[in-house]
Coordinates of C-alpha atoms and ligand atoms in Angstrom, one line a residue:
M1 CA 1.5 14.2 -49.1
K2 CA -2.6 16.8 -48.2
Q3 CA -2.8 19.6 -45.8
L4 CA -4.8 17.9 -43.2
T5 CA -7.5 20.3 -42.6
L6 CA -11.0 20.6 -41.2
A7 CA -12.8 20.3 -44.4
T8 CA -10.9 17.2 -45.7
V9 CA -10.6 15.7 -42.2
L10 CA -14.6 15.4 -41.9
T11 CA -16.7 14.3 -44.9
N12 CA -20.1 13.5 -44.5
R13 CA -20.3 9.6 -45.2
V14 CA -23.0 8.0 -43.9
P15 CA -21.3 4.4 -42.3
N16 CA -23.5 1.1 -43.6
G17 CA -26.4 -0.1 -41.5
A18 CA -26.9 3.8 -39.7
Q19 CA -29.8 2.7 -37.8
S20 CA -32.5 6.0 -38.1
E21 CA -33.2 5.7 -34.2
R22 CA -29.5 6.1 -33.6
K23 CA -28.7 9.7 -34.5
P24 CA -24.7 9.9 -36.1
A25 CA -23.4 12.8 -34.7
H26 CA -23.2 15.3 -37.8
P27 CA -19.5 16.1 -39.2
S28 CA -20.5 20.3 -39.4
Y29 CA -21.6 19.7 -35.8
L30 CA -18.0 19.7 -34.9
D31 CA -17.9 21.8 -36.8
K32 CA -19.7 24.7 -34.6
R33 CA -18.1 23.5 -31.5
V34 CA -14.8 24.1 -32.9
T35 CA -15.8 27.8 -33.4
K36 CA -17.4 28.2 -30.7
S37 CA -13.7 27.5 -28.9
Q38 CA -12.5 29.3 -31.0
R39 CA -14.9 32.1 -29.7
E40 CA -15.0 31.5 -25.9
N41 CA -10.7 31.8 -26.0
R42 CA -11.3 35.5 -27.4
R43 CA -13.1 36.4 -24.0
T44 CA -11.7 38.8 -21.7
R45 CA -10.5 38.0 -18.0
S46 CA -13.3 40.3 -17.1
Q47 CA -15.9 38.6 -18.6
R48 CA -15.0 35.3 -17.2
A49 CA -14.6 36.3 -14.1
R50 CA -17.8 37.8 -14.2
E51 CA -19.7 34.2 -16.0
R52 CA -17.8 31.9 -13.0
L53 CA -20.2 34.3 -11.0
Q54 CA -23.1 33.4 -12.9
T55 CA -22.6 29.8 -12.6
K56 CA -22.0 29.4 -9.5
E57 CA -24.8 31.8 -8.3
H58 CA -27.3 29.3 -10.7
L59 CA -25.4 26.0 -9.3
S60 CA -26.6 27.2 -6.0
R61 CA -29.9 28.4 -6.2
L62 CA -29.9 24.6 -8.3
A63 CA -28.4 23.2 -5.2
V64 CA -31.0 24.9 -2.8
G65 CA -33.9 23.6 -4.6
L66 CA -32.3 19.4 -4.7
G67 CA -32.4 20.4 -0.4
E68 CA -28.5 20.4 -0.9
V69 CA -27.5 23.2 1.4
E70 CA -24.6 21.5 2.1
L71 CA -23.4 22.4 -1.1
A72 CA -25.0 25.4 -1.8
D73 CA -22.8 27.3 1.1
K74 CA -19.9 25.7 0.3
L75 CA -20.3 26.9 -3.3
Q76 CA -21.5 30.1 -2.1
R77 CA -17.8 30.5 -0.1
C78 CA -15.7 29.1 -2.4
H79 CA -14.2 32.6 -3.9
S80 CA -15.8 34.9 -1.6
R81 CA -13.1 36.5 -0.5
L82 CA -10.1 37.2 -2.7
S83 CA -6.5 38.6 -1.2
V84 CA -5.1 39.7 -5.5
L85 CA -1.6 40.4 -4.9
T86 CA -0.8 43.2 -7.4
C87 CA 1.4 45.7 -9.4
G88 CA -1.7 48.0 -9.8
R89 CA -1.3 46.9 -13.4
H90 CA -0.8 43.1 -12.8
I91 CA -2.1 40.5 -11.0
A92 CA 0.5 38.4 -9.2
R93 CA -1.9 35.9 -7.5
I94 CA -5.3 35.5 -6.1
I95 CA -4.7 33.8 -3.2
P96 CA -9.4 32.6 -2.2
N97 CA -10.7 32.6 1.4
F98 CA -11.6 28.6 0.8
T99 CA -12.4 26.1 -2.0
C100 CA -15.3 24.0 -2.5
E101 CA -13.3 21.5 -4.7
F102 CA -17.5 20.1 -6.1
R103 CA -16.5 19.5 -9.4
L104 CA -18.5 22.2 -11.6
C105 CA -17.2 25.0 -9.2
P106 CA -15.9 27.0 -12.3
D107 CA -13.3 28.5 -10.1
C108 CA -11.8 24.9 -8.1
G109 CA -12.5 23.8 -11.9
R110 CA -9.8 26.6 -12.5
R111 CA -7.8 25.1 -10.4
R112 CA -7.8 21.6 -11.4
S113 CA -7.3 22.0 -14.5
R114 CA -4.2 24.8 -13.9
K115 CA -2.7 21.9 -11.7
L116 CA -3.4 19.2 -14.3
Q117 CA -1.0 21.2 -16.9
N118 CA 1.4 21.7 -14.7
K119 CA 1.7 18.2 -13.9
Y120 CA 2.0 16.9 -17.5
L121 CA 3.4 19.9 -19.8
P122 CA 6.3 19.4 -18.9
A123 CA 6.0 15.4 -19.6
M124 CA 4.5 16.0 -22.2
R125 CA 7.7 18.2 -23.4
G126 CA 9.9 15.0 -22.3
F127 CA 8.2 12.4 -23.6
M128 CA 8.8 14.2 -27.6
L129 CA 12.4 14.5 -27.0
H130 CA 12.5 11.2 -25.9
N131 CA 10.2 9.2 -28.5
K132 CA 10.0 10.5 -32.4
V133 CA 5.5 11.3 -31.9
T134 CA 4.0 14.2 -33.2
P135 CA 1.4 15.6 -31.0
V136 CA -2.3 15.7 -32.3
H137 CA -5.8 16.6 -31.1
L138 CA -8.3 14.1 -31.9
V139 CA -11.7 14.3 -30.4
L140 CA -13.8 10.5 -31.4
T141 CA -18.1 11.4 -31.7
Q142 CA -20.5 8.1 -30.8
T143 CA -23.9 8.4 -32.6
H144 CA -26.6 9.4 -29.6
R145 CA -28.5 7.2 -28.0
K146 CA -31.3 7.5 -25.2
E147 CA -29.4 7.0 -22.1
N148 CA -28.1 8.6 -19.0
R149 CA -24.7 10.1 -18.9
K150 CA -22.9 8.4 -17.4
E151 CA -24.0 4.8 -19.8
S152 CA -22.7 7.5 -22.2
A153 CA -19.1 8.0 -21.2
K154 CA -18.7 4.7 -19.8
R155 CA -20.0 3.5 -24.1
I156 CA -17.6 5.7 -25.4
R157 CA -15.0 4.6 -23.0
D158 CA -15.4 1.0 -24.1
S159 CA -15.3 2.1 -27.9
F160 CA -12.0 3.5 -27.2
G161 CA -10.6 0.7 -25.2
K162 CA -11.1 -1.5 -27.6
L163 CA -9.6 0.6 -30.7
Q164 CA -6.4 1.1 -28.7
R165 CA -6.6 -3.1 -28.0
R166 CA -6.0 -2.8 -32.7
G167 CA -3.0 -3.5 -33.9
F168 CA -3.5 0.4 -36.3
W169 CA -3.6 1.8 -33.3
K170 CA -1.0 0.3 -31.3
Q171 CA 0.7 1.3 -34.6
Y172 CA 0.5 4.6 -35.1
F173 CA -0.2 5.9 -31.4
K174 CA 3.0 5.6 -28.9
G175 CA 0.0 6.9 -25.9
G176 CA -1.6 10.5 -24.6
T177 CA -4.5 11.5 -22.6
W178 CA -7.9 11.7 -23.1
S179 CA -10.6 13.3 -20.8
L180 CA -14.6 13.8 -21.8
E181 CA -16.3 16.1 -22.7
F182 CA -20.4 16.5 -22.0
T183 CA -22.9 18.3 -24.0
K184 CA -27.0 18.0 -24.3
D185 CA -29.0 18.8 -27.4
K186 CA -32.3 19.9 -27.7
N187 CA -34.0 16.0 -27.4
G188 CA -31.9 16.1 -24.2
L189 CA -29.8 13.4 -25.7
H190 CA -26.5 13.4 -24.4
H191 CA -23.5 14.0 -27.2
T192 CA -20.3 12.6 -25.2
H193 CA -16.8 13.0 -26.7
L194 CA -13.7 11.7 -25.9
H195 CA -10.3 14.8 -26.5
I196 CA -7.4 12.6 -26.6
I197 CA -4.0 14.0 -27.4
G198 CA -2.4 11.3 -29.0
F199 CA 1.1 10.8 -29.7
R200 CA 1.2 10.3 -33.8
R201 CA 4.3 7.5 -34.2
K202 CA 4.0 8.4 -38.5
F203 CA 1.4 10.0 -40.9
F204 CA -1.5 8.0 -41.9
D205 CA -4.6 8.0 -44.2
I206 CA -7.5 9.4 -41.7
E207 CA -10.0 6.8 -43.8
L208 CA -8.4 4.6 -42.5
L209 CA -8.9 5.8 -38.6
R210 CA -12.2 6.4 -39.5
G211 CA -12.7 2.9 -40.2
E212 CA -10.9 1.0 -37.3
W213 CA -13.1 4.0 -35.1
L214 CA -16.5 2.6 -36.9
T215 CA -14.9 -1.2 -35.8
A216 CA -15.0 0.1 -32.7
T217 CA -18.0 2.1 -32.2
G218 CA -19.6 -0.1 -34.4
D219 CA -21.7 2.4 -35.7
S220 CA -20.0 6.1 -35.4
H221 CA -16.8 6.8 -37.7
V222 CA -17.8 10.8 -36.8
L223 CA -14.0 12.0 -35.6
H224 CA -11.4 15.1 -35.6
L225 CA -8.2 15.1 -36.0
K226 CA -5.7 18.3 -36.4
Q227 CA -1.9 18.2 -35.9
I228 CA -1.0 20.1 -32.6
K229 CA 1.5 22.6 -32.5
D230 CA 2.3 23.7 -29.7
I231 CA 2.1 21.0 -26.7
A232 CA 1.3 23.2 -24.6
T233 CA -2.3 24.6 -26.1
G234 CA -3.1 21.8 -27.2
L235 CA -3.2 20.4 -23.5
R236 CA -4.5 23.5 -21.9
E237 CA -7.5 23.3 -24.8
V238 CA -7.9 19.6 -24.2
V239 CA -7.6 19.9 -20.3
K240 CA -10.0 22.6 -20.2
Y241 CA -13.2 20.0 -20.0
V242 CA -11.9 19.0 -17.1
S243 CA -12.9 21.7 -15.8
K244 CA -15.8 22.1 -17.7
P245 CA -16.6 19.5 -18.5
L246 CA -20.8 20.8 -19.6
D247 CA -22.5 23.8 -20.4
I248 CA -23.8 24.6 -16.5
R249 CA -26.2 27.1 -17.2
R250 CA -28.7 25.4 -19.7
F251 CA -28.7 23.2 -16.7
G252 CA -31.3 22.5 -14.7
A253 CA -32.7 20.5 -11.6
E254 CA -32.7 17.4 -13.2
D255 CA -28.6 17.2 -14.6
L256 CA -27.6 18.2 -11.5
K257 CA -28.9 15.8 -9.6
E258 CA -28.1 13.0 -12.4
F259 CA -24.2 14.5 -11.8
L260 CA -24.4 14.3 -8.7
G261 CA -24.7 10.6 -8.9
L262 CA -22.0 10.5 -11.3
K263 CA -19.5 11.6 -8.4
N264 CA -16.1 9.6 -8.7
M265 CA -16.7 9.6 -12.8
R266 CA -12.8 9.9 -14.1
M267 CA -12.7 12.2 -16.4
F268 CA -8.5 12.6 -17.8
G269 CA -6.6 10.0 -17.5
T270 CA -3.1 8.7 -19.8
F271 CA -2.7 6.1 -21.9
G272 CA -0.1 3.5 -24.0
E273 CA 3.5 4.8 -23.6
F274 CA 2.9 8.2 -22.2
R275 CA 1.4 6.2 -19.0
D276 CA 4.0 5.0 -18.4
F277 CA 6.3 7.7 -19.0
C278 CA 4.7 9.6 -16.5
K279 CA 5.0 7.5 -13.5
D280 CA 8.8 8.3 -13.5
F281 CA 8.6 11.7 -14.6
E282 CA 11.0 14.0 -11.9
P283 CA 9.7 16.8 -14.2
S284 CA 12.9 19.8 -12.9
D285 CA 13.3 22.8 -11.6
N286 CA 13.4 24.5 -15.0
D287 CA 9.6 23.2 -15.4
A288 CA 7.2 25.5 -13.4
A289 CA 8.8 28.2 -15.8
A290 CA 9.1 26.7 -18.5
V291 CA 4.9 25.6 -17.7
G292 CA 4.1 29.8 -18.2
D293 CA 1.5 29.7 -15.7
L294 CA 2.3 33.2 -13.5
E295 CA -0.9 32.4 -11.2
S296 CA 1.2 28.5 -9.9
F297 CA 5.4 30.0 -10.8
S298 CA 4.3 33.2 -8.3
R299 CA 2.9 30.9 -5.5
D300 CA 6.1 31.7 -3.0
L301 CA 5.1 36.2 -3.8
V302 CA 4.1 38.0 -1.3
E303 CA 3.0 41.6 -0.7
G304 CA 6.5 43.5 -1.2
C305 CA 7.9 41.5 -3.7
A306 CA 8.6 42.2 -7.5
C307 CA 6.0 42.1 -9.7
P308 CA 6.6 39.4 -11.8
Q309 CA 6.2 41.3 -15.2
C310 CA 6.8 44.7 -14.6
N311 CA 8.8 45.2 -11.2
Q312 CA 6.8 46.7 -9.1
P313 CA 5.4 46.5 -5.9
L314 CA 3.2 44.0 -4.8
F315 CA 0.4 45.1 -2.6
D316 CA -2.1 43.0 -1.3
L317 CA -5.4 43.8 -1.7
R318 CA -8.6 42.9 -0.2
M319 CA -11.6 42.0 -2.7
S320 CA -14.6 39.9 -3.2
A321 CA -15.3 38.0 -5.6
K322 CA -18.5 40.3 -7.0
E323 CA -15.5 42.9 -6.9
L324 CA -13.1 40.3 -9.2
P325 CA -14.8 41.3 -12.8
Q326 CA -14.3 45.6 -12.5
F327 CA -10.9 45.2 -11.3
Y328 CA -10.0 43.1 -13.8
E329 CA -11.1 45.2 -16.1
Q330 CA -9.5 47.6 -15.0
V331 CA -6.0 46.1 -15.2
E332 CA -6.7 45.5 -18.6
S333 CA -8.3 48.8 -19.0
S334 CA -4.2 50.5 -18.1
P335 CA -2.2 51.7 -20.4
P336 CA 0.8 50.1 -20.3
G337 CA 3.7 51.8 -19.0
E338 CA 1.0 53.8 -15.7
V339 CA 0.7 52.1 -12.8
R340 CA -2.3 52.6 -10.8
K341 CA -2.6 53.8 -6.7
S342 CA -3.2 51.6 -4.9
S343 CA -7.0 52.0 -3.6
H344 CA -6.2 50.5 0.2
Ligands
LIG401 ZN1 -15.0 26.1 -5.6
LIG402 ZN1 3.3 44.4 -13.0

């Protein structure tokens, strides 16, 4: 059987009857998205903390411009003062003064995506133990049309609904999770993708799935599929879009306005037999450790406890959000074995 790679999975075939005003997603576009995502994963924690600050400042400026004073105020207060439990070399826990819970807030998004990972990773592992399935990451795309974000999201979810009702899908997939990703191109057209973790029952020819997706959408066959080697990494990759549904730094006032109108849109869900499995699934005590999420796992840590990574005592460092990137930098640059003096 031929190895599935990006190059073999993505072909340049244009389906018959594709109309010119409906711009098909070009496969190389997905290649670029994959590279971008890999690049993002390589950034340091201090860089990411700095970006979160910039994103929040940008969002709160836009909110002020729209007269959404309350939202701007909440964003500014969210995670503005932090209590950081640290041994000087590791950060065991960060407790914020306030969380705004706004869906585009990068700090609250991180918390939300951690919660999803803690909830679904044990369930996925359990599901894979009970069923003979292989997890795959499937990205479904659709043609770009002149429509708003809500219409674009509804269209791709409707198409996915059609796909799930088809015999082919039922034969090869046993359920999974989906999440929505929104981007916008320079012509202002929405690119909406569905990122799916699918539990594949058995191998199939990618061309068949392409044909099924074309039937479901009526005009798009562009998709990307790769096998997930490590389910924790695969899930993290997919819930990332729940915390960062769009590129906010390129966001204008109109985009924020539109987003505020989408309040109740679901961005993540489960489907098929995995959905039923999750309803009855009770995670065991060992699952938190298995998830490997240090910040959630260390929920019970307080000052004076031993650092889970080096056993040195933890102390509580109070700082503002603006000081956090620099603190990450200090932690990142401290050589192993050396414990920095507390600076309080
Ligand atoms: Zn927030
Ligand atoms: Zn430590």
